[in-house]
Amino acid sequence: MPFTLENVVPWGRSFDEYVRMFALTEDDLNKTILGCADGPAAFNAELTRRGGQIVSCDPLYAFPSEQIDARIREAYPTVMQQVQANADDFVWSRPIPDIEALGRIRMSAMQEFVADFPAGLIAGRYVAAELPTLPLTDWQFELALCSHFLFLYDGLGAEFHQNAIAELCRVAEEIRIFPLLQLDGRRSAYLTTIIDELQSTGSIAEVIETPYEFQRGACEMLRIRVAAASRPIAR
Ligand SMILES: C[S@@+](CC[C@H](N)C(=O)[O-])C[C@H]1O[C@@H](n2cnc3c(N)ncnc32)[C@H](O)[C@@H]1O
């Protein structure tokens, strides 16, 4: 299905949520980072302010900031109603103890993105692109992060997941994907096969617990260290 603004529900997380979802250390934050499917998250804006090096990719970035902003405001009440209706599926504790805090944190993150987007687009920090094909060079990044896209949307299919993860392994030395649950709260049906395939090529693929849990049970990421044998000759 072609990507349209009407079909996407823009929902972006904060810098602090990214740090905890991916168990990012100071060392990690000093790496060259690709944020894939970053949408309206604040990670790029905040990391850039802290002096980090990051590029975010998302098909959403093909749209002007006014249209993205309008779509965020339009989709916001629906998402909040859905969360409220399924409140038991989430863990309500600090820093998100209740629905008001959720709305405040997410809207503030998305507004941080909207404010940063025009300058970031000009600087090449936001690139309109979609998996499974990214307009990036081999091992351009030390670390690629993918939050709330792969594994979560199992309807994308096994082949899409295989191709998307192969593409991330082409552009980055290490990949972290969070969460490993589908929207229905069950562990992704694709995870075991993908780990087995990665390990058969000599890459190290591990499920690692992280200090973040909002969707109940979603507290693990997949960390892939791409095999040295697949390392491009020059970065
Ligand atoms: C639920 S949002 C997650 C945003 C952000 N990563 C976060 O956790 O706050 C999923 C994002 O995936 C993006 N997306 C959809 N199709 C994509 C594709 N084929 N490749 C990369 N990103 C895609 C959407 O535009 C949307 O911004």
PDB file of C-alpha atoms in Angstrom, residues 162 169 191-206 224-230:
ATOM      1  CA  GLN A 162      13.866 -10.070   6.236  1.00  0.00           C
ATOM      2  CA  CYS A 169      22.663  -4.533   8.278  1.00  0.00           C
ATOM      3  CA  LEU A 191      11.850 -13.116  15.545  1.00  0.00           C
ATOM      4  CA  THR A 192      13.241 -16.666  15.831  1.00  0.00           C
ATOM      5  CA  THR A 193      13.685 -17.133  12.080  1.00  0.00           C
ATOM      6  CA  ILE A 194      15.381 -13.752  11.746  1.00  0.00           C
ATOM      7  CA  ILE A 195      17.784 -14.468  14.625  1.00  0.00           C
ATOM      8  CA  ASP A 196      18.629 -17.887  13.131  1.00  0.00           C
ATOM      9  CA  GLU A 197      19.271 -16.373   9.691  1.00  0.00           C
ATOM     10  CA  LEU A 198      21.482 -13.611  11.095  1.00  0.00           C
ATOM     11  CA  GLN A 199      23.488 -16.085  13.142  1.00  0.00           C
ATOM     12  CA  SER A 200      23.968 -18.352  10.131  1.00  0.00           C
ATOM     13  CA  THR A 201      25.775 -15.454   8.409  1.00  0.00           C
ATOM     14  CA  GLY A 202      28.067 -14.955  11.421  1.00  0.00           C
ATOM     15  CA  SER A 203      26.308 -11.886  12.841  1.00  0.00           C
ATOM     16  CA  ILE A 204      25.568 -11.784  16.562  1.00  0.00           C
ATOM     17  CA  ALA A 205      21.837 -11.376  17.222  1.00  0.00           C
ATOM     18  CA  GLU A 206      20.709 -11.225  20.834  1.00  0.00           C
ATOM     19  CA  ILE A 224      22.453  -7.228  15.970  1.00  0.00           C
ATOM     20  CA  ARG A 225      26.206  -6.915  15.596  1.00  0.00           C
ATOM     21  CA  VAL A 226      26.794  -7.361  11.890  1.00  0.00           C
ATOM     22  CA  ALA A 227      29.353 -10.016  10.904  1.00  0.00           C
ATOM     23  CA  ALA A 228      32.842  -8.740  10.136  1.00  0.00           C
ATOM     24  CA  ALA A 229      32.745 -10.861   6.957  1.00  0.00           C
ATOM     25  CA  SER A 230      29.926  -8.680   5.570  1.00  0.00           C
TER      26      SER A 230
END
